[in-house]
Tab-separated table of C-alpha atoms and ligand atoms in Angstrom:
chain	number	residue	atom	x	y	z
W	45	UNK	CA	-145.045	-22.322	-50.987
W	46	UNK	CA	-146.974	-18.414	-50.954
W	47	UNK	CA	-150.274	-18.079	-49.497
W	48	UNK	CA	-153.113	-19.259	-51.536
W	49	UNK	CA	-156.830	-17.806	-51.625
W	50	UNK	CA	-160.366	-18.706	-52.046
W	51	UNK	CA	-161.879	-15.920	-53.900
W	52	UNK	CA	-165.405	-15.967	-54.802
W	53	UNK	CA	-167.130	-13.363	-57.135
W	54	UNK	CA	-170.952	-13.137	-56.782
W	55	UNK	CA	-173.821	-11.014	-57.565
W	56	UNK	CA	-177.109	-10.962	-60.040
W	57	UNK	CA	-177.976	-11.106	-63.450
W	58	UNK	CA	-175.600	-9.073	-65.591
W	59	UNK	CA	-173.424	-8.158	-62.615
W	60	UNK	CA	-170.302	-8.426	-64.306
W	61	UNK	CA	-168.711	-11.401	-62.585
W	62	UNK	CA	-166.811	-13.649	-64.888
W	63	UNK	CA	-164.877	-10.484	-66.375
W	64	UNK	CA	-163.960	-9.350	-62.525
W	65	UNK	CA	-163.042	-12.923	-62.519
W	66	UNK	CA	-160.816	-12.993	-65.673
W	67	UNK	CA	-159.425	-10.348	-64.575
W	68	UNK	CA	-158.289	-10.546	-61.092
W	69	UNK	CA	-156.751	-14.046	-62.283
W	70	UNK	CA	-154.786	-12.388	-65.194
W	71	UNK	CA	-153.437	-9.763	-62.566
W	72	UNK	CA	-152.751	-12.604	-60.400
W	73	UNK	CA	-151.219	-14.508	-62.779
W	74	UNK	CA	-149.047	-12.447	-64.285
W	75	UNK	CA	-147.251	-11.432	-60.962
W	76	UNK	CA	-146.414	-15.378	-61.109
W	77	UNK	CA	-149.065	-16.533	-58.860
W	78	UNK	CA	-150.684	-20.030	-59.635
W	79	UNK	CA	-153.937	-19.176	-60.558
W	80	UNK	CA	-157.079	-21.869	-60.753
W	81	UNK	CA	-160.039	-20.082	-62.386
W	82	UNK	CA	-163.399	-21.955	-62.325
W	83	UNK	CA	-167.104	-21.562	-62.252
W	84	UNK	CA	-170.623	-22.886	-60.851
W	85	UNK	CA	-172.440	-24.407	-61.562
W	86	UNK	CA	-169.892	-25.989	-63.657
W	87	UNK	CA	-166.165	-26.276	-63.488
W	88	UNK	CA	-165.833	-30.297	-63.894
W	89	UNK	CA	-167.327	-32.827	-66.378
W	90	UNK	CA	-170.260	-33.744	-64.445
W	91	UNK	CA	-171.037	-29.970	-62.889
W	92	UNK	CA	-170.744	-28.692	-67.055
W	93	UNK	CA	-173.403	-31.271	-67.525
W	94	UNK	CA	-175.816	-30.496	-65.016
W	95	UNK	CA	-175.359	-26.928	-65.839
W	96	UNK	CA	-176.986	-27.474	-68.703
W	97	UNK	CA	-179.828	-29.057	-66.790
W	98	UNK	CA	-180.685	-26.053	-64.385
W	99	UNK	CA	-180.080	-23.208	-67.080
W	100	UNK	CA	-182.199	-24.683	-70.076
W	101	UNK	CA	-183.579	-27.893	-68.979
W	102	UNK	CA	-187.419	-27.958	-68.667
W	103	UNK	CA	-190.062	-29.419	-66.469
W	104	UNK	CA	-186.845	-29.694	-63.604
W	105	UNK	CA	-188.551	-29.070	-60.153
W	106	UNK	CA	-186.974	-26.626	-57.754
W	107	UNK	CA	-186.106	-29.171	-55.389
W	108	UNK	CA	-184.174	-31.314	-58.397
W	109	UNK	CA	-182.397	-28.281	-59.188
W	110	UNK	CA	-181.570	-27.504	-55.615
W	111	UNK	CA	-179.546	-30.814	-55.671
W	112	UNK	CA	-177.956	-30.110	-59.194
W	113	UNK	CA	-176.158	-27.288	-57.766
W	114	UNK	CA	-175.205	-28.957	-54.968
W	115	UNK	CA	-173.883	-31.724	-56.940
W	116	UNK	CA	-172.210	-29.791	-59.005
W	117	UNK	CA	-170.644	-28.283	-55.863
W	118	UNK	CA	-169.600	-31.366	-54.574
W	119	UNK	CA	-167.455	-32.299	-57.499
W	120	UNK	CA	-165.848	-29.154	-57.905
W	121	UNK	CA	-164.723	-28.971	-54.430
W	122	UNK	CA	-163.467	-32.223	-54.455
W	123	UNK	CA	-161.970	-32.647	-57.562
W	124	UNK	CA	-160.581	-28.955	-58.278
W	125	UNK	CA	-161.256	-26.314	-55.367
W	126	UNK	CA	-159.646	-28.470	-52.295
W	127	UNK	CA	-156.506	-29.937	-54.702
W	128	UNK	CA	-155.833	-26.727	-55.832
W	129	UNK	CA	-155.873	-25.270	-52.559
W	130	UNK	CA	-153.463	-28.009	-51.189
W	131	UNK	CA	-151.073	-27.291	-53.863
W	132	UNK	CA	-150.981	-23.893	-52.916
W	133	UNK	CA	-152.348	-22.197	-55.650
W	134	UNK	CA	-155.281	-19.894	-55.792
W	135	UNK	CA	-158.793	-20.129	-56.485
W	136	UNK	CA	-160.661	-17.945	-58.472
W	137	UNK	CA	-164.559	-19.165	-58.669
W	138	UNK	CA	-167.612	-17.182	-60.690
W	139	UNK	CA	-169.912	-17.841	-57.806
W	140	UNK	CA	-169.988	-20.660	-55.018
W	141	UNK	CA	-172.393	-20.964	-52.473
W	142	UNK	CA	-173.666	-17.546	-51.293
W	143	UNK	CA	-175.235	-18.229	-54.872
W	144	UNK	CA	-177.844	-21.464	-53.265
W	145	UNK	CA	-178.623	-19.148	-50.321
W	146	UNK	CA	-178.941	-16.020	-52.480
W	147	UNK	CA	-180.431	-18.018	-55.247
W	148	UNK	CA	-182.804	-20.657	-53.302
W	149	UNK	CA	-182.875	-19.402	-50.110
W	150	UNK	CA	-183.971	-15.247	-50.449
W	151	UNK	CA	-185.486	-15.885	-54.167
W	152	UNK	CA	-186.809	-19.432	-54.114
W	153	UNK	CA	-188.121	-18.902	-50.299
W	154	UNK	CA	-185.898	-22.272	-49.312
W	155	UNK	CA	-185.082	-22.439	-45.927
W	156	UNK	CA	-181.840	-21.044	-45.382
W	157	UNK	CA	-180.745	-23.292	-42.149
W	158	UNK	CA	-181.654	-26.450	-44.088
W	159	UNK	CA	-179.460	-24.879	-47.402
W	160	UNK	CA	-177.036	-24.264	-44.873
W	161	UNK	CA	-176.729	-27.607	-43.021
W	162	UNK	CA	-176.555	-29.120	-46.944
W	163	UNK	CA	-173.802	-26.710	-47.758
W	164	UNK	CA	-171.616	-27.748	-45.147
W	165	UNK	CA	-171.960	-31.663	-45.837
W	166	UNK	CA	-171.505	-30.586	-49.441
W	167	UNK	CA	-168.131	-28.566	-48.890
W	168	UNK	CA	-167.141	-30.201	-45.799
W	169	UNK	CA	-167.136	-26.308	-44.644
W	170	UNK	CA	-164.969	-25.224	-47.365
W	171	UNK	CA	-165.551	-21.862	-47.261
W	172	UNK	CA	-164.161	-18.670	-49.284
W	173	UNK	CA	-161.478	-16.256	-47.789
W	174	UNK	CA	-162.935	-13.515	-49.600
W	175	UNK	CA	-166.130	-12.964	-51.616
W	176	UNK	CA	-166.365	-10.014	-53.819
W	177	UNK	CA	-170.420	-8.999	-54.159
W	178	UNK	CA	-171.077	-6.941	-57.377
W	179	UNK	CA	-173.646	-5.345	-56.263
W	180	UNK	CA	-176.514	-4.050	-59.149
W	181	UNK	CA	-180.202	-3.445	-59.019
W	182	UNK	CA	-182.454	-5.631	-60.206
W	183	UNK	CA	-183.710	-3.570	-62.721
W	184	UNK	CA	-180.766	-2.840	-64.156
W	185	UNK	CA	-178.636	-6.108	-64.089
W	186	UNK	CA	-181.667	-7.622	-66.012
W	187	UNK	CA	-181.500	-4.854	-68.354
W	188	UNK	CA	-177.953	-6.347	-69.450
W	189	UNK	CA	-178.850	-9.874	-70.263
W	190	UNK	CA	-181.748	-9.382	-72.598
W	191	UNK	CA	-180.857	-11.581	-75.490
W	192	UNK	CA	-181.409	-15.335	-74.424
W	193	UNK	CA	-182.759	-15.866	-71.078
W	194	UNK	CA	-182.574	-19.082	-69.078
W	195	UNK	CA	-184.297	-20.436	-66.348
W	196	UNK	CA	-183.161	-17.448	-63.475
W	197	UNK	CA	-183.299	-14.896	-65.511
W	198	UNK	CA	-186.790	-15.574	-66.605
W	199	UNK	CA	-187.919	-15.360	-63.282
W	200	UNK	CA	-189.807	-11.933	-62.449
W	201	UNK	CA	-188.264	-8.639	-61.286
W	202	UNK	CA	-189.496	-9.382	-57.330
W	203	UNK	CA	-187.488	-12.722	-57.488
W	204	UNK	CA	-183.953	-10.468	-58.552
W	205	UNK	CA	-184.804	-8.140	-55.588
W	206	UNK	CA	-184.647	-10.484	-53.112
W	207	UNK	CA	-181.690	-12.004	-54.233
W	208	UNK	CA	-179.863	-9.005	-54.322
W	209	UNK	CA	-181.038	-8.049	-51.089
W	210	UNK	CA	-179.920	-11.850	-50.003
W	211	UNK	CA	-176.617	-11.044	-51.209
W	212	UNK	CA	-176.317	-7.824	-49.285
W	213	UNK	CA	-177.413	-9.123	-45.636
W	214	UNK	CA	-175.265	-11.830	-46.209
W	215	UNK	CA	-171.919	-9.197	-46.970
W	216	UNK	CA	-173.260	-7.020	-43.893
W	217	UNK	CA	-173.428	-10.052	-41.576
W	218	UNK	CA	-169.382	-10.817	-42.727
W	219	UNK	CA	-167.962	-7.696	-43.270
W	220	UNK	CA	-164.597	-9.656	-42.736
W	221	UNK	CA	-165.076	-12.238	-45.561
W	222	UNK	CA	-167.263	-9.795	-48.158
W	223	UNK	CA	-166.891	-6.748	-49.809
W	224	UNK	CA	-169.314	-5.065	-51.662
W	225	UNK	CA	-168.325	-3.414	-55.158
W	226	UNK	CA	-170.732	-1.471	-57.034
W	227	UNK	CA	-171.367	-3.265	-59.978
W	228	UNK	CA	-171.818	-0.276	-61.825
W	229	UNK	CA	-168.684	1.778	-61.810
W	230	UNK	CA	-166.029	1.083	-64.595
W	231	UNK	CA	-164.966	-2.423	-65.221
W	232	UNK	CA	-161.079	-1.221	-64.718
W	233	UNK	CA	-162.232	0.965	-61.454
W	234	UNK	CA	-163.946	-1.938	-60.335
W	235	UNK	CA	-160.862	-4.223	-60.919
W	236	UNK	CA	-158.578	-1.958	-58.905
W	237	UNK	CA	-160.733	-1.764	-56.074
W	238	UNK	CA	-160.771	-5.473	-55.650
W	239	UNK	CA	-157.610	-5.642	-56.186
W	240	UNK	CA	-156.546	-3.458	-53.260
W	241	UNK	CA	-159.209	-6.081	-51.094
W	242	UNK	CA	-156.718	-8.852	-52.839
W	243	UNK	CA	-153.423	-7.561	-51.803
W	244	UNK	CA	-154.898	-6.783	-48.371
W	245	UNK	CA	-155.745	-10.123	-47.668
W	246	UNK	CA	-152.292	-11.126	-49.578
W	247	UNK	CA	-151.215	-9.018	-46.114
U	1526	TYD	P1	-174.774	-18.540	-65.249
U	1526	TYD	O1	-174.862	-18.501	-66.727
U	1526	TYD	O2	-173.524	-19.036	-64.616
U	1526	TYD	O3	-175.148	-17.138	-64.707
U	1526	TYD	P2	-174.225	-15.953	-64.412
U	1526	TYD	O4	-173.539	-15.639	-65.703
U	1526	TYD	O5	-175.207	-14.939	-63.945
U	1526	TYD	O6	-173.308	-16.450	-63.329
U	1526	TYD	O7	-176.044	-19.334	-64.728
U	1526	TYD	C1	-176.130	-19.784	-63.478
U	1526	TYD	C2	-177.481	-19.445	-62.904
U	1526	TYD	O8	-177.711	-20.314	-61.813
U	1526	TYD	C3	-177.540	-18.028	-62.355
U	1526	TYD	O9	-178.767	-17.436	-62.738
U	1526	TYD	C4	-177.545	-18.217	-60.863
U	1526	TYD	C5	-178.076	-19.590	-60.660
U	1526	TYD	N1	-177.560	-20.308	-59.474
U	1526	TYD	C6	-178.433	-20.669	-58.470
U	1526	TYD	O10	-179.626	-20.389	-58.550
U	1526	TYD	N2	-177.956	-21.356	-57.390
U	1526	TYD	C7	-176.655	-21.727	-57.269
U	1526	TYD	O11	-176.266	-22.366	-56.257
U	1526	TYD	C8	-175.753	-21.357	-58.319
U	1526	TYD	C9	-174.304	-21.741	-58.240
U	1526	TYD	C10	-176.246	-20.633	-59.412
């Protein structure tokens, strides 16, 4: 059995995630690696459920939808991030939870030891090896998802800023578990320098 990894792609609105995410499992995948590639909120029958919930559900509180994500966290690391890992294969997810601290904590004003504490009963400190940020202004990352909005990206340009600037302090305080892409550059430029990240920590 190879080495498996946890990889986690985050960032804002209209960062460009879940095609970084297709694509580093395709690349993956078609050297003959075991790929698992899943999503959050989301990625099991109950989390696809409460998606629905925080994205378009109205009159849900903050604090309710605090504990949706983290409910949808819970079953996806127990029922498809942990087996998977076991088996050996890899783990692709389109965010995890630098999302609730980015998210809750710098945008929402949570506090972040209290996210943190949850987390960790959450994921029993299941944590990813690497987490790719894709990192975009606010300005412009909203300026890619006009069409239908849901509950985040409704939320005002001040709330996008600190989440972004959540999601860099967190990648500067782990330079060993984050790297920072700039969102911007080509989708194929972006995917190779990622990839390079990959293969490193493929050693
Ligand atoms: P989604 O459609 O997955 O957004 P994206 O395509 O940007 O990933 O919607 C998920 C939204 O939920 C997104 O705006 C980020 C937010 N979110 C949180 O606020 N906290 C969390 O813990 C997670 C996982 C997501």
């Amino acid at each position: 059995m190879g080495k498996s990894l946890f990889i986690v792609f985050e960032g804002g609105e209209g960062s460009g995630k879940t095609t970084q995410a297709k694509g580093l499992a395709n690349r993956l995948r078609k050297l003959g690696f075991p790929v698992v590639l899943t999503h959050e909120p989301g990625g099991t029958l109950l989390g696809n459920r409460l998606r629905r919930w925080v994205k378009w559900g109205r009159g849900v509180t903050v604090q309710t939808e605090l504990f949706l994500f983290f409910a949808s966290r819970s079953q996806l690391v127990n029922k498809v991030i942990n087996p998977a890992l076991e088996k050996g294969q890899f783990i692709i997810c389109d965010r995890y939870e630098a999302s609730t601290f980015a998210y809750q904590g710098y945008g929402r004003g949570m506090d972040l030891d209290f996210l943190k504490m949850v987390n960790t009963f959450v994921t029993d400190g299941r944590s990813p090896d690497l987490t790719v940020l894709l990192d975009i202004s606010a300005e412009q990352g909203l300026e890619r998802k006009k069409m239908k909005m849901d509950v985040f990206e409704r939320e005002g340009f001040l709330f996008h800023q600190r989440v972004r600037e959540g999601y860099l302090k967190m990648a500067a305080a782990d330079p060993e578990r984050w790297m920072v892409v700039d969102a911007t550059l080509r989708e194929d430029k972006i995917q190779d320098i990622v990839w390079e990240q990959v293969q490193k920590s493929l050693g």
